[in-house]
């Protein structure tokens, strides 16, 4: 049976990084019915499990023989009604597709059989092997057959109780424990109208920080403050201000767990499927169902029974009351099955205790032995070794009890964990007269503190009232009654209530919920609920950080003390371990104090908020010094020459390499990797070996990380690639393509000479030029500038590609040039991002096994002499685009002489720290067309011959340029006559300023800066037309300022976004920087409201067009916490919309990031929410400025 937890109705969920997918072969069973996507998990049938041992749950199958009497057949697997008509005397085995657990396609895990069919089974043979007993027939009659008196009672009850039903809309603002960030809806109901208390599920109230509002039946909205959530059981309590209700009197729904019984007619009233109010009827069928299992890394209830009925609830009904005909709540809706109509309800016995204490203003004590108990029937107990005499005594003491509690799992290191014996021969626990020191799986619990225990309620009445006290248990172990004295631990002490937001990651103490599933001892590491930016290359979430910079971090307190001493940008070692894993893994981490705020949050249940304390970075040190601009005229850097770079002595501040430095030996394709090292040392390298080694020394590897989704590039992937060193003095310059360094807002890690060092961007256009601090290289490092081959490449010429892997190994590939001059066609991406256009492509027949490298003529390699260098003809770069919405990547050659070296020379001549030169062009993307096609369009014979002649020079095929895409929409609407005066899509480009154009590479020969128009000759409608085409300034493709407002990442418009604006869109800002929404954070107020790829036009009816406008407006308006702000936005086709966004400066204040062009570093500034900077003391203990207000009408606040 597929089980599902009643969860709030689905909102937009993250990718976090972490998607919760079910691996192939695992059955899809339980779901929580909040509004988040239904979470599918596991069944209670026997299954293979890497977690705690699974025990098959005994359930019953009902048979109706010919006598029409009902017989209950107890069976540990089946729960299937089998009618007489389906019993086949000819068949002894049930149908394989309808009875019992089956296996999935890969045969890994058993899955529950569908319940749509009933099996054929031989009744006599089955009855002969399974004990049977007659039971009274219980029929779940349809609603139409309910008596008229009862119907009239429901008619009177429902109008009254729906005034106490509350539809809940909530947002989890940060990942925490088992929860992820995102929106959801659910249900609650009023249990105390005077105090404003609402009961719902724990997974609705959530252990994570949330913002929530409640909507009553008349659509009145109130703020909800989560003030209690049980550490284990699925219930929690909200508080609202009763004074906020102006037009309705809320109805209190009493809690009556004592009235639950099998056969009771019930109704579940709530926000089922997000429908605001749904009323689902059923009959209570079972009171002793095991708690549903929702899966690993999820919240799971245990140590309690659940009720079950076929009410068919779905997402959004979490927290709905299960009502009897008098309108009293006998249970709390929590979960259900996806494969049937079964729903699961939490009994209210322990809920009543917690509610009574909260009403009195008292703390709710909760105890734990870190042990999971499981209720097993007497027949199963007999298999575990319980004698008939003991079972008879138990039945006589309580004739209604059907079994006892057994130990299912004991968490390592917990109060009930048995110590490991030091000497098996001297193990005194073999003596039945000596008390045992701990519990073990399969122990059968008989008494607690002298009280006979038959269910969970009786046991936890004692444990919850015995926190920090000792209790004595009597258990049957190996057919012997043994005593065990244990000290009860405070359950709240192993339930985290604070977290650290650092480097975009979420850290807190490991919780009982997470550790229980993997049998992981609590206190073995700091739990990471979301890897974020800093820990991005580890697990996505749900892992332990055991060491940081060589120091153990068993809990959050120690973790914070360690990181407070580590400066920004420093590269350190971290040891991490996935939950349930036995071995740690090494992770290299760059400390981040610049892209994300560092804040400690502590939960304040008195006020229902999370208090915040910002953590300042340590004092700046010279661990990673700023990259200074190159020396000016008259200044020299005597430590560097073109051949090699002697480095300064290594100091403790020097960054540690990712791997231990290793000496690199020359590599050629024919080298024998298994040759003896001594023989290689004695053998003298050939001139070719030396030349190839020098090529390798001219290449570098880069890896960079994005903190946010920005300029169309996502932050959930790594960016890496190979580059070429083009200059060393006066400033080192390394060439990379845009696929490995997509934007300016990145942390860059260069690998040169087996050393990891920081890099800084000097130029970003269709490619990227980086620089670095040469003094950070190890002593004796060798970096070389390659020599350039002045002879142009030709088609069919044999070449060899030398690339570099991430391990600094040389990759080679012999191939040929297949074409030159064909324009590299890329396609507009969604979201819009930079793409390579109007650039000549050097195509190769077969690509190398790397994503970048030098292209060298084979004829050079055959004639290399001693002392000669191999000359580089071109560079093989990586290009990215999208195809059918999927990212695609390929390699192509680029002419460094034409596109790259001119900019390098200008940077060297002007000694620029940053090259931000604007480009001016015709404003169109050009593609190429087949010459026969262009000839049919009216191309003259003379021009036809000229195209053929030019193509023969490079052994290529003539392909004239055709106008394909306008790169910028016109700022005003053009008439048809005005459009005809400029370039139009489909025009064939023939000449620019009187110079014939045969290939796209010729576009680099024109300097349009400062000009208003250019003379362009085109072929249109079989006629040659001379046009005066206006020159346009290209939009930037990156930027140096970014803000986060209400959780949305906003920056100025970039070229890729402007390119996709419809020419009829008049509202998109084209005459200013613009405010482009690049991404929206999960759990933020902007989620589902402010749309990525939209532009902000106004805020609260104040027009804004620049980042400075937003900052100035925020300073003037000083929006209050919880205030709604109206955002007017427009999309790429000019359609405007209004978003109403709630201010949450505690979690989502206004941030600004600015990049220094001198150092290349980014600085973050907090612009709003400063009042929440210091709500805690230095040690993280509570130091709340506003005390808990006892008056129920006082504002309770929200997170």
CSV table of C-alpha atoms in Angstrom, one decimal, residues 306-309 332-337 342-346:
chain,number,residue,atom,x,y,z
A,306,UNK,CA,-2.1,5.7,14.2
A,307,UNK,CA,-5.7,5.4,13.3
A,308,UNK,CA,-6.8,4.4,9.8
A,309,UNK,CA,-10.0,5.0,7.7
A,332,UNK,CA,-5.5,14.6,13.7
A,333,UNK,CA,-5.2,13.9,10.0
A,334,UNK,CA,-1.6,13.3,9.0
A,335,UNK,CA,-0.9,10.9,6.1
A,336,UNK,CA,-2.4,8.6,3.6
A,337,UNK,CA,-1.9,6.1,0.8
A,342,UNK,CA,-6.7,4.9,3.2
A,343,UNK,CA,-5.8,7.9,5.4
A,344,UNK,CA,-3.9,7.9,8.6
A,345,UNK,CA,-4.6,9.9,11.7
A,346,UNK,CA,-2.6,10.7,14.8
